[in-house]
Amino acid sequence: MQFQAIYPGSLLVAAAILVLMAQSFVKGEKKLTISLIISLIGVILAIFFTFKLFGVNESFYENALRVDDFGVFLSLVALIGTALTILISAGYLKKVKSYYTEYYALILLAACGMVFLTISGDLITFLIGLEIMSISIYILAGFNRESKKSNEAAMKYFILGAFSTGFLLFGMSMVYGATGEIVISEIGKAEKSAGMLIGLGLMLVGFLFKIGAVPFQNWVPDVYEGAPTPITAFMAAGVKTAGFAAFVRIILIAFQNCGEEWHTILQVIAVLSMIVGNVVAISQRNIKRLLAYSSIAHTGYMLLAFAAAKSDPNMASSSILFYLFTYTFTVIGAFGILIYSGRENLDDFAGFAHQKRFMGIAMTVFFFSLAGIPSTAGFMGKLFIFMTAIDQKLYWASVIGIITSMISVFYYLRVVVYLYMKPEVTRAAPLTDWNVAIASAVSVIGVFVLGLIPQSVIQLILTTYQSMLQ
Amino acid sequence: MILDALFLINALLAVGFAVAMITRKNPIYSALCLIATFFPLAFIFLLLWAPFVAMIQIMVYAGAIMVLFVFVIMMINTEKQELEAGKPKWYRRIAGAIAFLFVIVGFYSIVMGINSIAPVDSSIKEEFGSTAALGHLIFDKYLIQFELVSVLILVAVIGAVFLAKKNLD
């Protein structure tokens, strides 16, 4: 059993090493195909073995790993995000004619970091998992070595990210000093103390940076814009999922006695994130930047549910989990279409839907889902979140959330208007790539399944909080 | 008694050099002060019966990492004007005031809550910080973390080679 807990992570590392080795045997475009196949097989096997971990609910390796339904579910979400990212990356690498397969290896290693981050049982595993993920992403953000913007993105993300890890580590050492424990469930048994509170504050800074919440959001637009598009999708989906996994687990379990404190902080930050994200997004003409600001807003929605966790942790964590699941499909799908079309600016999208009918429909679906229009996944996610927040009497924050979410409909639907109702501008033909098309199709299906028949997923999610406590 | 005195001296030295590090304008002096911080720190580790950590502290930080720092600083060779130009002054002052406030609040809460901090187990065995004890911990209790660190280093190696190499093919 102990070994089964590390199968997914080990498989991902093995696949990464195979990808690296493969490039000494094959050259040119074949290299890309082979790496793509190896990485997809690796991720799918990892998904399979993660799936088998449902219902285990045990700690392994002296509490280093905590395999419970909560972590396993988020591992699955992160791995599905990774698989979709690999698919849309295939199209991207073909388009920019980059034959460096280190790319796939780094994605796989980042996924390994995410898997360990989601099932970490103590603070050391958590930190190392986080760093494996972050360092891979720093490198991937600067993958276009010739592009100034990509270099800028990598540099900004690296410097600020390293700094935020410093805060996290400092907070962890404070918590260790106050409680003498590094195992997350043991820390939760300790009484509230000054050291714990300082640790909580410092760790919040680290976490809020990683998930891109106001006031630590400054890096998000620049990094999202400069990084290669598939990596932006990976950051918005995978990194956020894994970040939230550790965030929710550590706050709800290790800091369960400090509810009074984080409840207020998270509420304020949620409101700020929703306002800043949605209001600034209105003026963005670059779709990558627009999605960056919208991702800040989506972080805000999830934090709103998180603030409700003081009195009802089960509903709060469930709604965050469900939202992350819906967001993964939606955002990767949206970025996939950006890659497919080969454009980034809003004006270039004029009439795109007439040029490529199916891609136009898919993009409409994703933007409807981001806006939260009924029958899409985004609607169910938002419904769940606002229901939780209103149940726990966070009226003001919820009202602000609903108002800003209505503002967001404007800029999401503007994209759809450009797609259909603006005169067509002749642009270079979009690339036809089956991998991107498959990823988009899977995402569309995911959006509709979660939007129309989410019962079974919700039932599964509702038991995850209990599994954390066992 | 002597141990307490030694601890105090080293702690003061470490904090003093750390403060000097962030107040120096010239980056070379800052780097030197950082090196100077590591030695008293290593001594404090020795006082805590952790000779291995103390040696690593000097070898890795004062040795390897600092050499790297100094090299980078000398290579970049920042001009004096560049160092002085920066954010407008009022911006810095506000940031400084907030940071200072944070220090005061932190200090106050530590002083107030010092009793609540868990007492350190005073029955530390002699081999507690020895290399052998550390080896047992790394390869037994913290095995999975140790293996994960190797993955982390693999990531760093791939990244360094990829970003620094001139011609990849």
Tab-separated table of N, CA and C in Angstrom, chain B residues 9-120:
chain	number	residue	atom	x	y	z
B	9	ILE	N	26.904	36.458	22.556
B	9	ILE	CA	27.886	37.136	21.687
B	9	ILE	C	27.613	36.815	20.227
B	10	ASN	N	27.432	35.512	19.958
B	10	ASN	CA	27.238	35.111	18.564
B	10	ASN	C	25.918	35.614	17.999
B	11	ALA	N	24.894	35.593	18.852
B	11	ALA	CA	23.601	36.075	18.372
B	11	ALA	C	23.685	37.550	18.020
B	12	LEU	N	24.338	38.326	18.901
B	12	LEU	CA	24.466	39.760	18.623
B	12	LEU	C	25.259	39.993	17.342
B	13	LEU	N	26.350	39.235	17.201
B	13	LEU	CA	27.162	39.381	15.989
B	13	LEU	C	26.327	39.086	14.747
B	14	ALA	N	25.583	37.984	14.809
B	14	ALA	CA	24.793	37.586	13.632
B	14	ALA	C	23.769	38.657	13.285
B	15	VAL	N	23.053	39.128	14.300
B	15	VAL	CA	22.027	40.143	14.023
B	15	VAL	C	22.678	41.430	13.531
B	16	GLY	N	23.795	41.810	14.162
B	16	GLY	CA	24.487	43.035	13.760
B	16	GLY	C	24.918	42.994	12.309
B	17	PHE	N	25.541	41.887	11.913
B	17	PHE	CA	25.977	41.786	10.512
B	17	PHE	C	24.789	41.728	9.557
B	18	ALA	N	23.711	41.093	10.024
B	18	ALA	CA	22.528	41.025	9.155
B	18	ALA	C	21.963	42.415	8.915
B	19	VAL	N	21.928	43.228	9.984
B	19	VAL	CA	21.461	44.600	9.813
B	19	VAL	C	22.409	45.359	8.894
B	20	ALA	N	23.714	45.167	9.116
B	20	ALA	CA	24.694	45.848	8.266
B	20	ALA	C	24.504	45.450	6.812
B	21	MET	N	24.155	44.201	6.590
B	21	MET	CA	23.997	43.718	5.218
B	21	MET	C	22.926	44.496	4.472
B	22	ILE	N	21.788	44.744	5.138
B	22	ILE	CA	20.714	45.414	4.385
B	22	ILE	C	20.863	46.932	4.392
B	23	THR	N	21.779	47.492	5.191
B	23	THR	CA	21.900	48.944	5.181
B	23	THR	C	23.043	49.426	4.299
B	24	ARG	N	23.973	48.533	3.909
B	24	ARG	CA	25.082	48.961	3.050
B	24	ARG	C	24.565	49.297	1.663
B	25	LYS	N	25.110	50.352	1.043
B	25	LYS	CA	24.697	50.691	-0.317
B	25	LYS	C	25.462	49.873	-1.337
B	26	ASN	N	26.730	49.618	-1.051
B	26	ASN	CA	27.565	48.888	-1.992
B	26	ASN	C	27.294	47.387	-1.876
B	27	PRO	N	26.889	46.742	-2.970
B	27	PRO	CA	26.530	45.323	-2.884
B	27	PRO	C	27.671	44.426	-2.410
B	28	ILE	N	28.921	44.821	-2.712
B	28	ILE	CA	30.041	43.975	-2.275
B	28	ILE	C	30.087	43.927	-0.750
B	29	TYR	N	29.920	45.092	-0.109
B	29	TYR	CA	29.924	45.112	1.354
B	29	TYR	C	28.786	44.270	1.902
B	30	SER	N	27.625	44.382	1.243
B	30	SER	CA	26.475	43.594	1.676
B	30	SER	C	26.821	42.107	1.642
B	31	ALA	N	27.433	41.688	0.540
B	31	ALA	CA	27.783	40.272	0.405
B	31	ALA	C	28.765	39.856	1.498
B	32	LEU	N	29.731	40.730	1.755
B	32	LEU	CA	30.719	40.397	2.799
B	32	LEU	C	30.042	40.283	4.161
B	33	CYS	N	29.111	41.207	4.432
B	33	CYS	CA	28.400	41.141	5.711
B	33	CYS	C	27.589	39.856	5.810
B	34	LEU	N	27.047	39.429	4.677
B	34	LEU	CA	26.275	38.183	4.695
B	34	LEU	C	27.180	37.012	5.073
B	35	ILE	N	28.383	36.990	4.481
B	35	ILE	CA	29.325	35.928	4.845
B	35	ILE	C	29.610	35.992	6.338
B	36	ALA	N	29.821	37.225	6.826
B	36	ALA	CA	30.145	37.394	8.245
B	36	ALA	C	28.987	36.930	9.124
B	37	THR	N	27.755	36.982	8.599
B	37	THR	CA	26.615	36.512	9.384
B	37	THR	C	26.652	34.998	9.554
B	38	PHE	N	27.150	34.310	8.549
B	38	PHE	CA	27.086	32.849	8.572
B	38	PHE	C	27.963	32.230	9.655
B	39	PHE	N	29.077	32.879	9.974
B	39	PHE	CA	29.987	32.251	10.935
B	39	PHE	C	29.408	32.205	12.349
B	40	PRO	N	28.943	33.349	12.895
B	40	PRO	CA	28.291	33.237	14.206
B	40	PRO	C	27.092	32.308	14.191
B	41	LEU	N	26.394	32.270	13.062
B	41	LEU	CA	25.239	31.375	12.939
B	41	LEU	C	25.688	29.918	13.056
B	42	ALA	N	26.786	29.605	12.378
B	42	ALA	CA	27.323	28.253	12.450
B	42	ALA	C	27.710	27.930	13.892
B	43	PHE	N	28.235	28.920	14.572
B	43	PHE	CA	28.644	28.701	15.960
B	43	PHE	C	27.424	28.410	16.827
B	44	ILE	N	26.326	29.100	16.543
B	44	ILE	CA	25.095	28.837	17.312
B	44	ILE	C	24.623	27.415	17.089
B	45	PHE	N	24.751	26.944	15.860
B	45	PHE	CA	24.390	25.545	15.594
B	45	PHE	C	25.267	24.599	16.408
B	46	LEU	N	26.557	24.943	16.511
B	46	LEU	CA	27.473	24.121	17.316
B	46	LEU	C	26.983	24.078	18.760
B	47	LEU	N	26.575	25.240	19.283
B	47	LEU	CA	26.102	25.299	20.658
B	47	LEU	C	24.859	24.443	20.850
B	48	LEU	N	24.118	24.230	19.769
B	48	LEU	CA	22.907	23.415	19.848
B	48	LEU	C	23.210	21.936	19.601
B	49	TRP	N	24.459	21.543	19.662
B	49	TRP	CA	24.893	20.161	19.424
B	49	TRP	C	24.592	19.714	18.010
B	50	ALA	N	24.814	20.577	17.058
B	50	ALA	CA	24.589	20.165	15.672
B	50	ALA	C	25.829	20.458	14.839
B	51	PRO	N	26.913	19.693	15.042
B	51	PRO	CA	28.158	19.987	14.321
B	51	PRO	C	28.028	19.840	12.816
B	52	PHE	N	27.193	18.872	12.402
B	52	PHE	CA	27.081	18.651	10.958
B	52	PHE	C	26.460	19.869	10.266
B	53	VAL	N	25.363	20.344	10.847
B	53	VAL	CA	24.706	21.523	10.261
B	53	VAL	C	25.650	22.708	10.269
B	54	ALA	N	26.434	22.840	11.340
B	54	ALA	CA	27.372	23.959	11.427
B	54	ALA	C	28.389	23.899	10.293
B	55	MET	N	28.926	22.723	10.047
B	55	MET	CA	29.924	22.586	8.976
B	55	MET	C	29.302	22.880	7.623
B	56	ILE	N	28.088	22.317	7.411
B	56	ILE	CA	27.406	22.537	6.131
B	56	ILE	C	27.140	24.022	5.930
B	57	GLN	N	26.747	24.670	7.015
B	57	GLN	CA	26.468	26.102	6.953
B	57	GLN	C	27.665	26.846	6.385
B	58	ILE	N	28.855	26.535	6.919
B	58	ILE	CA	30.049	27.247	6.459
B	58	ILE	C	30.438	26.815	5.057
B	59	MET	N	30.419	25.489	4.838
B	59	MET	CA	30.901	25.012	3.544
B	59	MET	C	29.983	25.456	2.406
B	60	VAL	N	28.694	25.208	2.571
B	60	VAL	CA	27.771	25.484	1.473
B	60	VAL	C	27.503	26.975	1.340
B	61	TYR	N	27.129	27.608	2.446
B	61	TYR	CA	26.733	29.020	2.325
B	61	TYR	C	27.938	29.930	2.189
B	62	ALA	N	28.778	29.925	3.220
B	62	ALA	CA	29.910	30.837	3.187
B	62	ALA	C	30.845	30.476	2.039
B	63	GLY	N	30.959	29.187	1.752
B	63	GLY	CA	31.859	28.778	0.684
B	63	GLY	C	31.242	28.972	-0.685
B	64	ALA	N	30.358	28.023	-1.025
B	64	ALA	CA	29.897	27.963	-2.411
B	64	ALA	C	28.978	29.122	-2.791
B	65	ILE	N	27.908	29.292	-2.050
B	65	ILE	CA	26.891	30.235	-2.487
B	65	ILE	C	27.411	31.665	-2.496
B	66	MET	N	28.222	32.001	-1.475
B	66	MET	CA	28.701	33.379	-1.419
B	66	MET	C	29.669	33.694	-2.538
B	67	VAL	N	30.509	32.711	-2.891
B	67	VAL	CA	31.420	32.941	-4.012
B	67	VAL	C	30.615	33.291	-5.256
B	68	LEU	N	29.514	32.546	-5.430
B	68	LEU	CA	28.634	32.795	-6.564
B	68	LEU	C	28.092	34.222	-6.523
B	69	PHE	N	27.626	34.608	-5.336
B	69	PHE	CA	27.077	35.961	-5.173
B	69	PHE	C	28.101	37.006	-5.582
B	70	VAL	N	29.289	36.873	-5.007
B	70	VAL	CA	30.313	37.886	-5.246
B	70	VAL	C	30.660	37.953	-6.729
B	71	PHE	N	30.751	36.777	-7.361
B	71	PHE	CA	31.034	36.743	-8.797
B	71	PHE	C	29.974	37.506	-9.575
B	72	VAL	N	28.721	37.209	-9.242
B	72	VAL	CA	27.620	37.847	-9.980
B	72	VAL	C	27.666	39.352	-9.791
B	73	ILE	N	27.891	39.782	-8.553
B	73	ILE	CA	27.911	41.223	-8.290
B	73	ILE	C	29.025	41.882	-9.081
B	74	MET	N	30.198	41.229	-9.097
B	74	MET	CA	31.322	41.836	-9.814
B	74	MET	C	31.081	41.823	-11.312
B	75	MET	N	30.397	40.775	-11.807
B	75	MET	CA	30.158	40.700	-13.236
B	75	MET	C	29.157	41.759	-13.680
B	76	ILE	N	28.109	41.916	-12.883
B	76	ILE	CA	27.101	42.907	-13.262
B	76	ILE	C	27.671	44.311	-13.136
B	77	ASN	N	28.469	44.536	-12.097
B	77	ASN	CA	29.208	45.788	-11.952
B	77	ASN	C	28.309	47.011	-12.053
B	78	THR	N	27.394	47.128	-11.106
B	78	THR	CA	26.429	48.220	-11.172
B	78	THR	C	27.097	49.563	-10.909
B	79	GLU	N	26.685	50.564	-11.679
B	79	GLU	CA	27.203	51.910	-11.477
B	79	GLU	C	26.541	52.543	-10.266
B	80	LYS	N	27.193	53.581	-9.754
B	80	LYS	CA	26.667	54.189	-8.548
B	80	LYS	C	25.305	54.852	-8.780
B	81	GLN	N	25.174	55.518	-9.933
B	81	GLN	CA	23.896	56.201	-10.194
B	81	GLN	C	22.753	55.206	-10.250
B	82	GLU	N	23.029	54.064	-10.874
B	82	GLU	CA	21.981	53.071	-11.024
B	82	GLU	C	21.461	52.633	-9.664
B	83	LEU	N	22.393	52.566	-8.699
B	83	LEU	CA	21.979	52.119	-7.373
B	83	LEU	C	21.095	53.150	-6.709
B	84	GLU	N	21.387	54.429	-6.995
B	84	GLU	CA	20.640	55.459	-6.297
B	84	GLU	C	19.287	55.739	-6.932
B	85	ALA	N	19.232	55.608	-8.266
B	85	ALA	CA	17.936	55.798	-8.913
B	85	ALA	C	17.011	54.669	-8.505
B	86	GLY	N	15.752	54.938	-8.491
B	86	GLY	CA	14.821	53.888	-8.099
B	86	GLY	C	13.455	54.460	-7.899
B	87	LYS	N	12.731	53.858	-6.990
B	87	LYS	CA	11.374	54.329	-6.708
B	87	LYS	C	11.439	55.719	-6.076
B	88	PRO	N	10.363	56.500	-6.233
B	88	PRO	CA	10.342	57.808	-5.568
B	88	PRO	C	10.421	57.650	-4.045
B	89	LYS	N	10.879	58.700	-3.402
B	89	LYS	CA	11.213	58.611	-1.981
B	89	LYS	C	10.013	58.313	-1.097
B	90	TRP	N	8.857	58.988	-1.396
B	90	TRP	CA	7.712	58.811	-0.497
B	90	TRP	C	7.255	57.372	-0.490
B	91	TYR	N	7.390	56.703	-1.626
B	91	TYR	CA	7.009	55.309	-1.775
B	91	TYR	C	7.815	54.456	-0.794
B	92	ARG	N	9.144	54.768	-0.799
B	92	ARG	CA	10.043	54.016	0.074
B	92	ARG	C	9.705	54.257	1.533
B	93	ARG	N	9.387	55.511	1.838
B	93	ARG	CA	9.123	55.829	3.242
B	93	ARG	C	7.905	55.079	3.751
B	94	ILE	N	6.858	55.064	2.927
B	94	ILE	CA	5.645	54.364	3.362
B	94	ILE	C	5.955	52.884	3.564
B	95	ALA	N	6.694	52.301	2.587
B	95	ALA	CA	7.035	50.890	2.699
B	95	ALA	C	7.837	50.648	3.974
B	96	GLY	N	8.795	51.573	4.235
B	96	GLY	CA	9.618	51.431	5.429
B	96	GLY	C	8.783	51.500	6.690
B	97	ALA	N	7.829	52.451	6.701
B	97	ALA	CA	6.990	52.610	7.890
B	97	ALA	C	6.170	51.352	8.138
B	98	ILE	N	5.613	50.788	7.053
B	98	ILE	CA	4.794	49.579	7.221
B	98	ILE	C	5.668	48.434	7.736
B	99	ALA	N	6.861	48.305	7.153
B	99	ALA	CA	7.748	47.226	7.581
B	99	ALA	C	8.118	47.393	9.047
B	100	PHE	N	8.364	48.659	9.438
B	100	PHE	CA	8.751	48.916	10.820
B	100	PHE	C	7.608	48.554	11.768
B	101	LEU	N	6.401	48.929	11.344
B	101	LEU	CA	5.220	48.596	12.137
B	101	LEU	C	5.113	47.088	12.309
B	102	PHE	N	5.365	46.380	11.227
B	102	PHE	CA	5.291	44.928	11.264
B	102	PHE	C	6.295	44.365	12.255
B	103	VAL	N	7.509	44.929	12.234
B	103	VAL	CA	8.540	44.467	13.156
B	103	VAL	C	8.076	44.670	14.595
B	104	ILE	N	7.512	45.875	14.867
B	104	ILE	CA	7.084	46.164	16.239
B	104	ILE	C	5.983	45.193	16.664
B	105	VAL	N	4.995	45.013	15.781
B	105	VAL	CA	3.896	44.105	16.126
B	105	VAL	C	4.426	42.700	16.353
B	106	GLY	N	5.308	42.259	15.453
B	106	GLY	CA	5.870	40.918	15.591
B	106	GLY	C	6.632	40.771	16.890
B	107	PHE	N	7.448	41.776	17.179
B	107	PHE	CA	8.268	41.722	18.374
B	107	PHE	C	7.381	41.693	19.616
B	108	TYR	N	6.369	42.554	19.602
B	108	TYR	CA	5.459	42.642	20.742
B	108	TYR	C	4.775	41.302	20.971
B	109	SER	N	4.281	40.703	19.884
B	109	SER	CA	3.536	39.460	20.090
B	109	SER	C	4.463	38.338	20.524
B	110	ILE	N	5.721	38.381	20.075
B	110	ILE	CA	6.645	37.335	20.522
B	110	ILE	C	6.931	37.510	22.006
B	111	VAL	N	7.159	38.758	22.412
B	111	VAL	CA	7.456	39.002	23.824
B	111	VAL	C	6.264	38.606	24.695
B	112	MET	N	5.067	38.968	24.230
B	112	MET	CA	3.871	38.641	25.004
B	112	MET	C	3.635	37.137	25.046
B	113	GLY	N	3.931	36.494	23.956
B	113	GLY	CA	3.560	35.077	23.865
B	113	GLY	C	4.710	34.132	24.083
B	114	ILE	N	5.798	34.663	24.642
B	114	ILE	CA	7.007	33.836	24.727
B	114	ILE	C	6.770	32.587	25.568
B	115	ASN	N	5.865	32.697	26.542
B	115	ASN	CA	5.618	31.537	27.395
B	115	ASN	C	4.849	30.444	26.678
B	116	SER	N	4.098	30.862	25.655
B	116	SER	CA	3.268	29.871	24.987
B	116	SER	C	4.084	29.046	23.998
B	117	ILE	N	5.301	29.494	23.696
B	117	ILE	CA	6.113	28.742	22.747
B	117	ILE	C	6.553	27.444	23.409
B	118	ALA	N	6.391	26.367	22.694
B	118	ALA	CA	6.640	25.050	23.284
B	118	ALA	C	8.066	24.943	23.806
B	119	PRO	N	8.246	24.440	25.007
B	119	PRO	CA	9.592	24.295	25.537
B	119	PRO	C	10.368	23.245	24.757
B	120	VAL	N	11.626	23.536	24.532
B	120	VAL	CA	12.457	22.588	23.801
B	120	VAL	C	12.775	21.422	24.734
